[in-house]
Coordinates of C-alpha atoms and ligand atoms in Angstrom, one line a residue:
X1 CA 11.2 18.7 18.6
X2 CA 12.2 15.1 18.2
X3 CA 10.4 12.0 17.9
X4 CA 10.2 9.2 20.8
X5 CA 10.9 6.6 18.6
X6 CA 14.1 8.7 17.0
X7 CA 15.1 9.7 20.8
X8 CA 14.6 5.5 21.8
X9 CA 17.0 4.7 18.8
X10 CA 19.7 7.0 20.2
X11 CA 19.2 5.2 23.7
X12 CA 17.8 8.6 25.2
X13 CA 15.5 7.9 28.5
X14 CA 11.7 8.1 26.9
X15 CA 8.4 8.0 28.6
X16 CA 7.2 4.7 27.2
X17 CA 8.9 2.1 24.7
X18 CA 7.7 2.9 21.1
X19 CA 6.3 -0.5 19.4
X20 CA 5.9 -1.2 15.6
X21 CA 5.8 -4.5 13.8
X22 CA 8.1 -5.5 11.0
X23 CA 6.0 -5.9 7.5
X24 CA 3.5 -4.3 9.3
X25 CA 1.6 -3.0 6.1
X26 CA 0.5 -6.0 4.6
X27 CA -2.3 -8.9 3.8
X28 CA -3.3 -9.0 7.5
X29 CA -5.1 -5.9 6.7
X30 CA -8.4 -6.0 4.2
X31 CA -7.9 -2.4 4.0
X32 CA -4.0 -3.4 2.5
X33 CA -5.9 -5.9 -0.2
X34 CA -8.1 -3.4 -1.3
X35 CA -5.9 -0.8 -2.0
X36 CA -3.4 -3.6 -3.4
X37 CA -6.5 -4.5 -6.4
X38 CA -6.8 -1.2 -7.3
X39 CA -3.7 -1.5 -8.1
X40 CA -3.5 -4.1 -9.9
X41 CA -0.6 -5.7 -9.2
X42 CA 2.0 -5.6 -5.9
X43 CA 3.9 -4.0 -8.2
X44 CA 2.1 -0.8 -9.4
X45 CA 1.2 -0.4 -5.7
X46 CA 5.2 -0.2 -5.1
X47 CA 5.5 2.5 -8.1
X48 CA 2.0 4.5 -7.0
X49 CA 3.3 6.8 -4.2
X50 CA 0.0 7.9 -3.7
X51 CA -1.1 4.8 -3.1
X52 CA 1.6 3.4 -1.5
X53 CA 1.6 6.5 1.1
X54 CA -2.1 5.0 1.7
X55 CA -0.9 1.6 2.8
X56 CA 2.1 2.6 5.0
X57 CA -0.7 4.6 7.3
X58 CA -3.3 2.1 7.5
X59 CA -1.2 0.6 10.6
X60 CA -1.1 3.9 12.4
X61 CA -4.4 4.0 12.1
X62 CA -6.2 0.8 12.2
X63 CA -3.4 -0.7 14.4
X64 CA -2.0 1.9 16.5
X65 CA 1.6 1.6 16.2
X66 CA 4.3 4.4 17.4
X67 CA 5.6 4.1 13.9
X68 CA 5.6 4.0 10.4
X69 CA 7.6 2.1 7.9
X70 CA 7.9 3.2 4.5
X71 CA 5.6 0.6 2.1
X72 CA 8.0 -0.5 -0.6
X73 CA 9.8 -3.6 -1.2
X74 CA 14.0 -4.8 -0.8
X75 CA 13.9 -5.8 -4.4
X76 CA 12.5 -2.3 -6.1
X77 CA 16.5 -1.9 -6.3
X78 CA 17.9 -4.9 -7.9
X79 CA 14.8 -4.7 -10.2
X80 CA 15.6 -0.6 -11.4
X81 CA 19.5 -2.3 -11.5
X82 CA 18.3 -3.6 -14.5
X83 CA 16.8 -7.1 -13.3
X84 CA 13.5 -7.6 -14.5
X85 CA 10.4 -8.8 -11.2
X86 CA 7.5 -10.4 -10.9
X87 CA 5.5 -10.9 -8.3
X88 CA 3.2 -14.1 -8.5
X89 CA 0.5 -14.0 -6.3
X90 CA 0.9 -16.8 -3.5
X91 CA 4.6 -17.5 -4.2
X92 CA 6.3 -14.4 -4.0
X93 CA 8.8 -12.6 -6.3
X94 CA 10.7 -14.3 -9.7
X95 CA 13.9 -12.7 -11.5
X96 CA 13.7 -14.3 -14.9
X97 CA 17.3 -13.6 -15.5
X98 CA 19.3 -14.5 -12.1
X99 CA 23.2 -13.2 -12.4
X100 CA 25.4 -16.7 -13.3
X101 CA 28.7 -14.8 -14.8
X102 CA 30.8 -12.0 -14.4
X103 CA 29.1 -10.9 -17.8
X104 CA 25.4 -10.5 -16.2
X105 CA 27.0 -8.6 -13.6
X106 CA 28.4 -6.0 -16.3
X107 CA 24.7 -5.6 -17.9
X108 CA 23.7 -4.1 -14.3
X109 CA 23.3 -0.8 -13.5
X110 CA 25.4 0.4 -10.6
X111 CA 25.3 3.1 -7.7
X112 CA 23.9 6.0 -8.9
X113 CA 22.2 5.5 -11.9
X114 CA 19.6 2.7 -10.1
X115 CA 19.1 5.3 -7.1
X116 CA 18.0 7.6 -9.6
X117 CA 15.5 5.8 -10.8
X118 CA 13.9 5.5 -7.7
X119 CA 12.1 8.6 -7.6
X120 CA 8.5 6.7 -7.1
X121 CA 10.1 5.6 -3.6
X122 CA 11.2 9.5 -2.3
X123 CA 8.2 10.8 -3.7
X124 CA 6.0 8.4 -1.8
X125 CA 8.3 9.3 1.2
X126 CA 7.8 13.2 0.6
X127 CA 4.2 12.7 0.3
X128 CA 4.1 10.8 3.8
X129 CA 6.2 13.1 5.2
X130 CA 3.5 16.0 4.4
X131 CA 0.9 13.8 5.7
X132 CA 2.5 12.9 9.4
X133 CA 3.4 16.4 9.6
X134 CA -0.1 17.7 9.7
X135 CA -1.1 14.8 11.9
X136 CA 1.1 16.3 14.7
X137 CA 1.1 12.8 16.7
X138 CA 4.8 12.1 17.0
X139 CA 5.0 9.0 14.3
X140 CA 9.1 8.5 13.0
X141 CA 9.0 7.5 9.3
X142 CA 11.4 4.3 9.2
X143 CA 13.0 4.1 5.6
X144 CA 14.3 0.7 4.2
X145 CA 16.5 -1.3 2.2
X146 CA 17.8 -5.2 2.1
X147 CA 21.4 -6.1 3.2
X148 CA 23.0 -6.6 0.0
X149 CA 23.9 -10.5 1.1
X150 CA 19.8 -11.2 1.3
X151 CA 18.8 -8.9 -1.9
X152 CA 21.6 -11.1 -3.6
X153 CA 20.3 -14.2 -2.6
X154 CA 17.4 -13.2 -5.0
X155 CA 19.8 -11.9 -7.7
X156 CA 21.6 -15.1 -8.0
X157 CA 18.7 -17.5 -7.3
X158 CA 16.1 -16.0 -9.4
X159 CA 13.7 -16.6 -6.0
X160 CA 13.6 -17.6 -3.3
X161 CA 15.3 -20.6 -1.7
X162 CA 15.4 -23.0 0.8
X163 CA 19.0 -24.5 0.2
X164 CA 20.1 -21.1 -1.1
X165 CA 22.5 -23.9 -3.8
X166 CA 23.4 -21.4 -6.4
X167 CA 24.4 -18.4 -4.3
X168 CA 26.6 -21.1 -2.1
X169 CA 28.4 -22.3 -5.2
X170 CA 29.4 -19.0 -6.2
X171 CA 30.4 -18.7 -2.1
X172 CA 32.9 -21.6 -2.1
X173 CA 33.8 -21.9 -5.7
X174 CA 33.8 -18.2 -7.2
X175 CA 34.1 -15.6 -4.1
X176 CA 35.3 -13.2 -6.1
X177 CA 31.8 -12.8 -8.2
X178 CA 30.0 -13.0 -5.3
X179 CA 32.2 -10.4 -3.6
X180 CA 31.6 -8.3 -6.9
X181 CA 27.5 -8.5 -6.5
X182 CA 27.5 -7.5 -2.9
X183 CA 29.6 -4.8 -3.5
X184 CA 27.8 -3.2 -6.0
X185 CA 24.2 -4.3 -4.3
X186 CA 26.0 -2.3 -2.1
X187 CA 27.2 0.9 -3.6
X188 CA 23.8 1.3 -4.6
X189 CA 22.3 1.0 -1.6
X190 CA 24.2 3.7 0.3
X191 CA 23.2 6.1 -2.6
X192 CA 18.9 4.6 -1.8
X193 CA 18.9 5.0 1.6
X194 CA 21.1 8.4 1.8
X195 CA 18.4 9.4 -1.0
X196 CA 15.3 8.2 1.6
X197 CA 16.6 10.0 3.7
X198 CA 17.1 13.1 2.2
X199 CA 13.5 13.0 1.2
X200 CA 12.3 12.8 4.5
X201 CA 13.1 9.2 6.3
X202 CA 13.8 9.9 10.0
X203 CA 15.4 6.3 10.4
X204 CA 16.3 3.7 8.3
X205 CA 16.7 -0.1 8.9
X206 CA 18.6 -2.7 6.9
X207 CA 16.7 -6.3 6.5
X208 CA 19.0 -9.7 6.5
X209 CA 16.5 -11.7 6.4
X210 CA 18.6 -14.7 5.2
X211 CA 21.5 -13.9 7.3
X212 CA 21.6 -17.3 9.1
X213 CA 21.8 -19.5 5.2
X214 CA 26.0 -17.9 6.1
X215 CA 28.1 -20.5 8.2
X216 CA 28.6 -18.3 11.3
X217 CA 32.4 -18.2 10.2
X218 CA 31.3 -16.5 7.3
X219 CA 28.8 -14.4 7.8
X220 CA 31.3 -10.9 8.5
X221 CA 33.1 -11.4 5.0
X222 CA 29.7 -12.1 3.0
X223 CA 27.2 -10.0 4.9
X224 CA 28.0 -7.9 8.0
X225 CA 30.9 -6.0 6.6
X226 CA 28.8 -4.9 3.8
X227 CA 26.1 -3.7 6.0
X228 CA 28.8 -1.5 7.9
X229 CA 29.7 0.0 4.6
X230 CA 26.5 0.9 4.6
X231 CA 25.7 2.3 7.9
X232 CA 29.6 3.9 7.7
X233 CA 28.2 6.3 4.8
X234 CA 25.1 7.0 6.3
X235 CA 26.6 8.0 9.7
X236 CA 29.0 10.2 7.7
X237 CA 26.5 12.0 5.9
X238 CA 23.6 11.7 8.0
X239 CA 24.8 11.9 11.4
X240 CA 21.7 12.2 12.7
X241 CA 19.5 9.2 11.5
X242 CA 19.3 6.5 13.4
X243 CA 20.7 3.4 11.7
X244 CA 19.2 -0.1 12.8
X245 CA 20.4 -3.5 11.5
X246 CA 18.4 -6.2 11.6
X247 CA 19.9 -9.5 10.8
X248 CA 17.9 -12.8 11.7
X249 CA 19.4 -15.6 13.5
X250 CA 22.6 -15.3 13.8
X251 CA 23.1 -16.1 17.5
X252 CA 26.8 -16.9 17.1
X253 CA 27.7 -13.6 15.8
X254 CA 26.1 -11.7 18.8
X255 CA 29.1 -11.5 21.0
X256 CA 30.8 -10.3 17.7
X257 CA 29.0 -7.6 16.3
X258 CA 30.7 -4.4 15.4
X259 CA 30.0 -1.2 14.0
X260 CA 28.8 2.8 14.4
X261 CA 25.4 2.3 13.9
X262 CA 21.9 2.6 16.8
X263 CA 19.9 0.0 17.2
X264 CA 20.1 -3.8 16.7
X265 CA 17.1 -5.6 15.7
X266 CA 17.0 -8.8 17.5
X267 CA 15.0 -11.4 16.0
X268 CA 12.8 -14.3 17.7
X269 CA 14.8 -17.2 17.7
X270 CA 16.9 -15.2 19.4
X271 CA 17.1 -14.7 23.7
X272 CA 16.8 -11.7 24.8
X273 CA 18.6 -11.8 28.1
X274 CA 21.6 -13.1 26.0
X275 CA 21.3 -10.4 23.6
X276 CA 21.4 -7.8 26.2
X277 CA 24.1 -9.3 27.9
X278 CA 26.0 -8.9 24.8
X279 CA 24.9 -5.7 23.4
X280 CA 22.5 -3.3 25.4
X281 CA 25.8 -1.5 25.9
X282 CA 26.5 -0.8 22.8
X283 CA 23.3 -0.8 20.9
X284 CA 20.0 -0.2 21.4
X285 CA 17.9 -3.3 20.9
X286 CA 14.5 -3.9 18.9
X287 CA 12.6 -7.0 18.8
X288 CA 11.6 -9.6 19.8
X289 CA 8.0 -11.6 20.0
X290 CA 8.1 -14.9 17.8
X291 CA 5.6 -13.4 15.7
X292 CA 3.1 -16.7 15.8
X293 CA 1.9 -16.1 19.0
X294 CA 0.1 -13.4 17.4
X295 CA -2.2 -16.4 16.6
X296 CA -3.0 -16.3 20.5
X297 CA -3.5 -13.4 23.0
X298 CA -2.7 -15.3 26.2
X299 CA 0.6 -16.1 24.5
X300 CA 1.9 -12.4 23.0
X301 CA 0.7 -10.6 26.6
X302 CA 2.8 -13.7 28.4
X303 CA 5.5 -12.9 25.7
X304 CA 5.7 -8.8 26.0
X305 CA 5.6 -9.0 29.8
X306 CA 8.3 -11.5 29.6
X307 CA 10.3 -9.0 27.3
X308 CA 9.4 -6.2 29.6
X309 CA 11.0 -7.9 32.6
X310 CA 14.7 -8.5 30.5
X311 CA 14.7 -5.3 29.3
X312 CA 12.4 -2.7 31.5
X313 CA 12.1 0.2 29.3
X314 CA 15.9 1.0 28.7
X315 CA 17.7 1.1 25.3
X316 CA 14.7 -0.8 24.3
X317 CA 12.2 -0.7 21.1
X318 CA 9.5 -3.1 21.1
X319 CA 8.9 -5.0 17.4
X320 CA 8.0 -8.7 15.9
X321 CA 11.0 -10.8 16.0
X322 CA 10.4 -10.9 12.0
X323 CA 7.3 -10.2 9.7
X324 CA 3.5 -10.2 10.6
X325 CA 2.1 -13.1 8.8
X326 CA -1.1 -12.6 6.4
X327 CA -3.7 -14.8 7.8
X328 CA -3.3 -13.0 11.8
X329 CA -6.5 -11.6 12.9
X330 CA -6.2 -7.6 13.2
X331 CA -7.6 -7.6 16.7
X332 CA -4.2 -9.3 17.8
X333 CA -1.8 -7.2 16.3
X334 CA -4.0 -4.6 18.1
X335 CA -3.5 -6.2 21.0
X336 CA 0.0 -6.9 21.0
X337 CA 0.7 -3.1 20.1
X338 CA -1.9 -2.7 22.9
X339 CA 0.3 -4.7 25.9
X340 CA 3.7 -3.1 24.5
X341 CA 1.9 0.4 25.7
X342 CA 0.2 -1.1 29.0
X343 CA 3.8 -2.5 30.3
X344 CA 5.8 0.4 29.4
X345 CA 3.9 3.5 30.0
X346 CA 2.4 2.9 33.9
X347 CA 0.5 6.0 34.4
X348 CA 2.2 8.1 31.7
X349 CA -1.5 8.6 29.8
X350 CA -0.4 11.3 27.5
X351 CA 2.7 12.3 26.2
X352 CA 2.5 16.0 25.6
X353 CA 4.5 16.7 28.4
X354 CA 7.5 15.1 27.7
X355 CA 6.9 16.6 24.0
X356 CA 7.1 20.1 25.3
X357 CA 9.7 19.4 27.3
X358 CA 11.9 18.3 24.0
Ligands
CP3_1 O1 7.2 -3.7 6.6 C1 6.3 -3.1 5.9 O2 5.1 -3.0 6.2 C2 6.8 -2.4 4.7 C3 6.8 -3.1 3.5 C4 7.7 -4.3 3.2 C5 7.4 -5.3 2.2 N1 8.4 -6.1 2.1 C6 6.1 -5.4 1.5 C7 5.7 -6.6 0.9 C8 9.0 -4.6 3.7 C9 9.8 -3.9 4.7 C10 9.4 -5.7 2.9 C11 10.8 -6.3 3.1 C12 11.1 -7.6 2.4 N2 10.7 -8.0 1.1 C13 11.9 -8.6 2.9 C14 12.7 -8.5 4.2 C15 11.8 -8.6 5.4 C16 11.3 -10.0 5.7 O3 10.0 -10.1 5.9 O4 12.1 -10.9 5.8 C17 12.0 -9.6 2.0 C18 12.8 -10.9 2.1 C19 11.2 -9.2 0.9 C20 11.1 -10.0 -0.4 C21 9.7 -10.4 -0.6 N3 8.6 -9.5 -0.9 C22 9.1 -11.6 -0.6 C23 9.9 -12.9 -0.3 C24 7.8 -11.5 -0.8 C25 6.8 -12.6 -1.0 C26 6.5 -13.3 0.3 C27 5.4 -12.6 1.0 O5 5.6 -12.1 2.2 O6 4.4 -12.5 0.4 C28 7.5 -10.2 -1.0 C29 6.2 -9.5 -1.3 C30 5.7 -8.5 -0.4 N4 6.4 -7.4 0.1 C31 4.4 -8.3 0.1 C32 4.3 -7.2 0.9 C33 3.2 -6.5 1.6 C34 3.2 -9.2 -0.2 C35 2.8 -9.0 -1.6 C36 1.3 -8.9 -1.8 O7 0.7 -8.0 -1.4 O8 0.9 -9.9 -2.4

């Protein structure tokens, strides 16, 4: 039987358009908090698969959403490469000893030996699995990992950044040790997701979150080729997940993208007409509500039937145009998750038929 969600990756007709929300197990959520001081630490929460199997359900449960996404973080990997983390509370994650020379580079670990020590990830991901599986509702487990361009902005800058200065020195004056970080944030990375997946992920998805700090006529050498590498392997020994790249605000690129992989996630600065236009052939695309107007409910119903309208139910997954922020009330995440369902299913109530029918 497969999944909605995995049949609307692959562009296959479903009854209604699946919706989930990108960092959709987080601080909006007491429930997430609680669990989170138990842990202790953002951290330990990360590295308790018990736990962290916990968190990534809350959303299916409290929220509603047609999916789940593993809970984890993009920099678990640079972190078991060798780089010590921290996260402090209110200003987000610190690498005491950023990569400046070649030499840093050397102390790293590289492909397989950091996937390997990621075996508190693919056990959380096994012990979801179990747990969906005797839920028999249909939820797609979404595995994930950073492009290697935005996990390196936080191996070279130590944080994060608003003027991204060190990574763009080594850009224009050393490309070559840049080049050298990617491709090993990289090489790893096909070796953590193929690993997620092989533990149970029906789907994985690739964050660039700081895709658009690239001048648009350098964003395929320093970012979107590596992601290709990535989705390349993954097609060629997973044929069957879905692959979805998600890289924010790059409107130039659009009419360039290329590559074998599903779905592109388009994010909210971003039109969607003009994203269609571009790539609904191609690709199928996710996205894209300007995740503030969760703040209002007038303004995410105007937004999804807006969304509806450009892209009416085909090659279409509805999602945040980027993350949920902390401090949005519950009820209107329920209520977005709410409208995605209202436009997109009509009088479809149930599902079970087309699930049978599959
Ligand atoms: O989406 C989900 O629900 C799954 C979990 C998830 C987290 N981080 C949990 C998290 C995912 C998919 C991420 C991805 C991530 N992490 C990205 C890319 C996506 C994006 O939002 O752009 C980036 C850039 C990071 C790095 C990171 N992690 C930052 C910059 C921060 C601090 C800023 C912030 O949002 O607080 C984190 C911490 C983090 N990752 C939290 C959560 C729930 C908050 C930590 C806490 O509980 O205090």
């Amino acid at each position: 039987m497969s999944k909605i969600f995995i049949d609307a990756c692959k562009g296959k007709q479903t009854p209604y358009t699946p919706v989930w929300m990108m960092r959709q197990a987080g601080r909006y959520l007491p429930e997430y908090k609680e669990v989170r001081q138990k842990a202790g630490s953002f951290l330990n929460l990360c590295h308790d698969p018990q736990k962290a199997k916990e968190v990534t359900i809350q959303p299916l449960d409290i929220v509603g959403v047609d999916a789940a996404i593993l809970f984890s973080d993009i920099l678990v990997l640079p972190n078991e490469m060798g780089m010590k983390l921290r996260f402090i509370e209110g200003e987000g994650p610190i690498f005491d000893d950023p990569i400046k020379d070649e030499a840093d580079l050397q102390t790293l670990l590289g492909d397989d030996k950091a996937a390997d020590k990621l075996s508190y990830v693919y056990e959380t991901i096994k012990l979801l699995k179990i747990e969906l599986d005797k839920r028999d509702d249909d939820i797609a487990l979404i595995g994930f990992a950073g492009a290697p361009w935005t996990v390196s902005t936080y191996m070279i800058e130590g944080q994060g950044t608003k003027t991204y200065n060190l990574c763009k020195k080594m850009m224009y004056s050393n490309p070559k040790l840049l080049h050298k970080i990617l491709q090993k944030t990289t090489d790893a990375t096909k070796l953590y997701l193929s690993n997620q997946i092989k533990a149970g992920a029906d789907a994985v998805q690739l964050f660039d979150s700081w895709a658009s700090a690239i001048e648009p006529s350098k964003y395929d050498e320093f970012s979107w080729s590596y992601m290709i590498q990535i989705a390349d392997y993954i097609r060629e020994n997973h044929p069957d997940t879905p692959i979805i790249l998600f890289p924010k605000a790059v409107p130039q690129f659009i009419p360039k993208v290329y590559g074998n992989f599903d779905v592109f996630g388009v994010d909210w600065a971003t039109n969607m007409t003009y994203a269609k236009k571009h790539l609904s052939d191609k690709y199928v695309l996710q996205g894209n509500m300007e995740p503030c107007r969760l703040y209002n409910q007038k303004q995410t119903t105007k937004c999804v039937e807006k969304i509806q309208k450009v892209m009416q139910g085909h090659r279409h997954i509805f999602n945040l145009g980027h993350g949920i922020l902390p401090d949005i009330p519950i009820a209107n995440a329920i209520h977005f998750v709410k409208e995605c369902q209202r436009v997109s299913r009509g009088d479809l109530k149930d599902n079970k038929k087309y699930l049978k029918g599959n």
